[in-house]
Backbone as a ProteinNet text record, in pm:
[ID]
protein_1_A
[PRIMARY]
MTARSDLTQALLAALRELDGLRPAAPGDLGALAIGVDADLIEIRLVALALPLPPLLSKAEAVLRSIVDGSPWQAARLRLLVTDLDAAALTREREPGHMISP
[TERTIARY]
6645.2	6593.2	6707.2	6672.1	6770.3	6755.1	6852.8	6846.1	6723.3	6689.2	6572	6442.8	6429.1	6307.1	6303.7	6419.3	6423.9	6376.4	6422.4	6380.2	6229.8	6180.2	6037.4	5955.7	5996.9	5924	5930.7	6043.8	6056.8	5966	5957.4	5869.7	5723	5686.3	5548.8	5514.2	5606.3	5582.4	5559.7	5637.2	5620.7	5486.9	5446.8	5317.9	5201.9	5213	5106.3	5086.4	5190	5183.2	5132.3	5125.7	5081.1	4929.7	4866.1	4722.8	4698.8	4593.9	4550.2	4602.6	4696.2	4751.5	4767.9	4757.5	4788.2	4846.1	4918.4	4971.7	4857.5	4881.4	4781.6	4788.6	4779.9	4775.2	4698.4	4620.1	4534.7	4611	4568.4	4614.4	4761.9	4794	4931.4	5015.1	4956.9	5029.2	5085.2	5097.9	5145.6	5278.8	5363.7	5494.7	5481.1	5367.4	5346.7	5332	5305.2	5288.7	5420.8	5529	5659.2	5756.6	5813.4	5915.1	6048.2	6149.5	6282.4	6380.7	6431.2	6535.3	6654.7	6764.7	6887.7	6870.5	6791.1	6779.5	6640.7	6545.3	6409.1	6339	6275.1	6185.6	6048.1	5957	5821.6	5726	5642	5544.4	5407.2	5324.9	5189.9	5096	5013.6	4933	4785.9	4702.9	4562	4546.4	4485.7	4461.1	4329.1	4334.2	4216.6	4161	4231.1	4191.9	4241.3	4188.8	4228.9	4258	4331.7	4400.1	4528.4	4565.6	4682.5	4818.1	4841.3	4976.9	5035.2	4963.1	5025.3	5047.2	4957.3	4975.3	5101.6	5117.8	5233.2	5363.5	5359.4	5480.9	5527.1	5433.4	5467.8	5518.9	5449.3	5491.6	5631.2	5657.2	5788.9	5898.7	5875.9	5977.4	6004.2	5897.2	5912.1	5979.7	5932.2	5986.4	6129.2	6157.1	6293	6392.3	6351.9	6443.6	6480.3	6390.1	6418.9	6510.9	6479.4	6560.6	6702.8	6717.3	6849.9	6943.2	6889.8	6973.6	6994.5	6968	6976.3	7076.2	7104.8	7191.9	7130.9	7003	6934.1	6922	7006	6992.9	7004.1	7067.3	7078.8	6958.1	6870.4	6754.2	6650.9	6582.1	6469.2	6353.2	6271.4	6153.6	6031	5950.5	5828.7	5708.2	5620.7	5495.3	5384.9	5319.5	5220.6	5084.5	4993.6	4858.1	4778.9	4743.1	4674.7	4524.1	4477	4333.4	4297.7	4173.4	4120.1	4005.1	4020	3914.7	3792.8	3674.3	3551.1	3539.1	3594.8	3588.4	3656.8	3752.4	3822.9	3728.6	3625.7	3531	3422.1	3408.9	3303.8	3355.2	3486.1	3543.1	3531.2	3528.9	3531.9	3667.7	3665.9	3789.4	3815.7	3940.4	3978.7	3914.3	3883.7	3830.9	3925.7	3868.6	3949.9	3989.3	3951	3983.6	3854.9	3772.8	3644.8	3661	3579.1	3577.7	3450.5	3465.9	3350.5	3335.5	3211.7	3190.2	3254
6209.4	6091.2	6011.1	5937.3	5851.6	5708.8	5626.1	5485.6	5418.4	5454.5	5396.1	5435.1	5561.6	5602.7	5546.7	5532.6	5469	5323.9	5252.4	5113.8	5107.7	5195	5198.4	5221.2	5315.5	5344.1	5226.4	5159.1	5041.3	4928.5	4908.2	4805.2	4838.3	4964.4	5006.6	4985.7	5019.7	5001.2	4853.8	4766.5	4622.8	4574.1	4624.4	4585.2	4625.2	4739.9	4785	4688.4	4616.2	4522.2	4384.1	4358.3	4227.1	4226	4120.2	4104.2	4043.6	4089.2	4026.3	4085.5	4179.9	4243.6	4392.9	4470.2	4612.8	4657	4769.5	4819	4850.7	4829.8	4857.3	5003.6	5090.4	5235.2	5293.7	5396.1	5449.3	5526.2	5505.7	5584.4	5614.4	5743	5789	5771.2	5716.2	5698.1	5556.9	5485.7	5347.8	5330.1	5431.8	5422.2	5400.4	5439	5418.1	5270	5187	5043.6	4967.8	5039.3	4974.3	5028.3	4936.1	4972.7	4912.1	4994.8	4947.4	4974	4866.2	4874.3	4792.5	4803.2	4735.6	4585	4522.3	4376.3	4324.9	4415.6	4373	4474.1	4421.8	4502	4442.2	4520.7	4473.8	4549.2	4473	4531.9	4485	4581.3	4551.5	4557.2	4452.6	4434.9	4411.2	4442.4	4403.3	4300.5	4187.6	4083.7	4113.7	4113.3	4139.4	4011.6	3900.5	3772.1	3660.2	3543.8	3423.1	3315.4	3215.6	3181.8	3264.6	3283.1	3366.1	3304	3174.8	3122.8	3150.5	3128.5	3157.8	3307.1	3389.4	3535.4	3580.6	3531	3572.3	3514.9	3394.4	3336.2	3417.7	3454.7	3536.4	3673.3	3735.2	3866.2	3859.2	3755.1	3740.1	3731.5	3654.1	3638.9	3771.2	3841.5	3970.4	4073.5	4085.9	4187.9	4154.5	4026.2	3986	4020.7	4007.5	4040.4	4189.1	4272.3	4415.9	4441.3	4379.3	4397.8	4347.1	4236.2	4178.3	4271.7	4364.6	4460.2	4590.2	4587.7	4709.9	4692.5	4801.2	4789.8	4704.8	4668.6	4589.1	4443.1	4395.8	4258.8	4153.7	4184	4087.8	4092	4188.7	4203	4094.3	4053.7	3961.7	4039.1	3971.4	4031.2	3969.9	4055.1	4008	4069.7	3982.5	4027.1	3999.2	4104.2	4094.4	4134.8	4038.2	4067.4	4117.2	4244.3	4306.5	4311.9	4288.6	4298.3	4215.4	4176.3	4102	4183.4	4225.1	4301.8	4212.1	4266.8	4188.2	4127.4	4192.4	4140.1	4004	3976.5	3848.2	3732.8	3760.6	3655.9	3633.5	3723.8	3710.8	3667	3670.1	3627	3476.4	3433.2	3289.1	3235.2	3118.9	3056.9	2930	2889.9	2763.7	2648.4	2538.4	2421	2377.1	2338.5	2294.5	2405.9	2528.9	2642.6	2708.4	2628.5	2677.2	2740.4	2838.3	2901.5	2857.2	2797.6	2749.4	2831	2840.8	2912.3	2841.5
-3303.3	-3236.8	-3175	-3072	-3007.1	-3057.9	-3027.6	-3068.2	-3007.4	-2883.9	-2816.2	-2887.6	-2924.7	-2994.7	-3136.8	-3199.7	-3332.2	-3323.6	-3221.1	-3202.1	-3176.5	-3091	-3061.2	-3187	-3269.8	-3393.7	-3490.8	-3497.1	-3584.7	-3536.6	-3405.7	-3351.6	-3378.6	-3362.7	-3392.3	-3538.8	-3626.6	-3770	-3802	-3740.1	-3762.8	-3708.1	-3592	-3534.6	-3624.6	-3689	-3779.4	-3896	-3932.3	-4045	-4004.1	-3874.8	-3826.5	-3807.7	-3854.7	-3832.8	-3695.6	-3629.2	-3505.9	-3377.5	-3385.4	-3265.5	-3290.1	-3182.4	-3190.3	-3056.4	-3054.5	-2927.5	-2830.1	-2703.2	-2599.8	-2558	-2654.9	-2632.5	-2750.7	-2726.6	-2833.3	-2941.2	-3066.2	-3180.6	-3187.4	-3189.7	-3204.7	-3078.6	-2974.5	-2848.4	-2833.2	-2944.3	-2941.5	-2871.3	-2875.3	-2809.6	-2659.4	-2602	-2458.1	-2424	-2522.3	-2500	-2507.8	-2533.4	-2549.4	-2445.3	-2368.7	-2270.9	-2312.7	-2322.1	-2363.6	-2250.3	-2192.6	-2089.6	-2137.5	-2066.2	-2107.6	-2123	-2034.2	-2037	-2074.7	-2099	-2129.4	-2219.7	-2323.2	-2406.9	-2388.1	-2332.1	-2307.8	-2399.3	-2469.4	-2559.8	-2514.4	-2472.5	-2427.5	-2548.5	-2562.5	-2682.7	-2650.7	-2750.1	-2749.9	-2861.3	-2828.7	-2929.5	-3000.2	-3131.9	-3214	-3274.6	-3254.6	-3311.6	-3220.7	-3244.9	-3174.3	-3278.3	-3248.6	-3124.3	-3106.7	-2982.9	-2950.8	-2985.3	-2960.3	-2983.4	-3122.1	-3232.1	-3362	-3385	-3332.9	-3345.9	-3273.2	-3152.1	-3071.3	-3126.1	-3179.7	-3239.6	-3359.1	-3443.5	-3560.7	-3516.8	-3421.5	-3372.7	-3311.5	-3234.3	-3172.1	-3277.8	-3381.6	-3486.7	-3557.3	-3591.9	-3662	-3572.7	-3450	-3359.4	-3316	-3294.7	-3255.9	-3365.7	-3492.2	-3602	-3600.4	-3553.7	-3541.7	-3422.7	-3311	-3189.8	-3211.9	-3285.3	-3307.4	-3383.6	-3458.5	-3529.6	-3453.9	-3323.7	-3243.2	-3128.7	-3057.2	-2939.2	-2826.9	-2837.7	-2735.6	-2775.5	-2864	-2912.5	-2802.5	-2692	-2581.7	-2487.9	-2506.6	-2418.5	-2445.3	-2338.9	-2354.1	-2415.9	-2494	-2555.3	-2489.4	-2426.3	-2359.7	-2429.8	-2481.5	-2542.4	-2441.3	-2398.3	-2291.8	-2347.3	-2358.8	-2405.8	-2285.3	-2289.7	-2177	-2193.6	-2317.1	-2341.9	-2463.9	-2470.6	-2583.8	-2640.9	-2765.2	-2831.6	-2850.8	-2831	-2845.6	-2985	-3084.8	-3221.9	-3233.1	-3146.9	-3151.1	-3119.7	-3044.6	-3005.4	-3109.1	-3204.1	-3304.1	-3439.8	-3461.1	-3589	-3603.9	-3730.6	-3756.6	-3714.4	-3653.8	-3607.5	-3685.2	-3682.1	-3745.3	-3669.6	-3738.5	-3669.3	-3558.6	-3445.5	-3333.7	-3239.2	-3271.3	-3185	-3138.1	-3072.4	-3025.5	-2888.6	-2861.9	-2730.7	-2661	-2545	-2469.6	-2343.6	-2294.2	-2168.1	-2052.2
[MASK]
+++++++++++++++++++++++++++++++++++++++++++++++++++++++++++++++++++++++++++++++++++++++++++++++++++++

């Protein structure tokens, strides 16, 4: 394995442990949702829950800690929510986080 694929696998493993988000690629193809370049790491996600800001803040902290220990520590980390799972709209939400038409 290369350092890039090791980083990708570490990021995927961390995503599996986070509630409310998953890679925007089916099943074992999760690596397709992660792009690693010299100056940017982009991770495309599907949101499984709402509200998004706390989910993304937690994900950023966890994923950044992995990136910081890699050769890409200077790269920007971009979390891109590409889809919202329908289940996110049916789950109970915290008070004050209502979704209106």
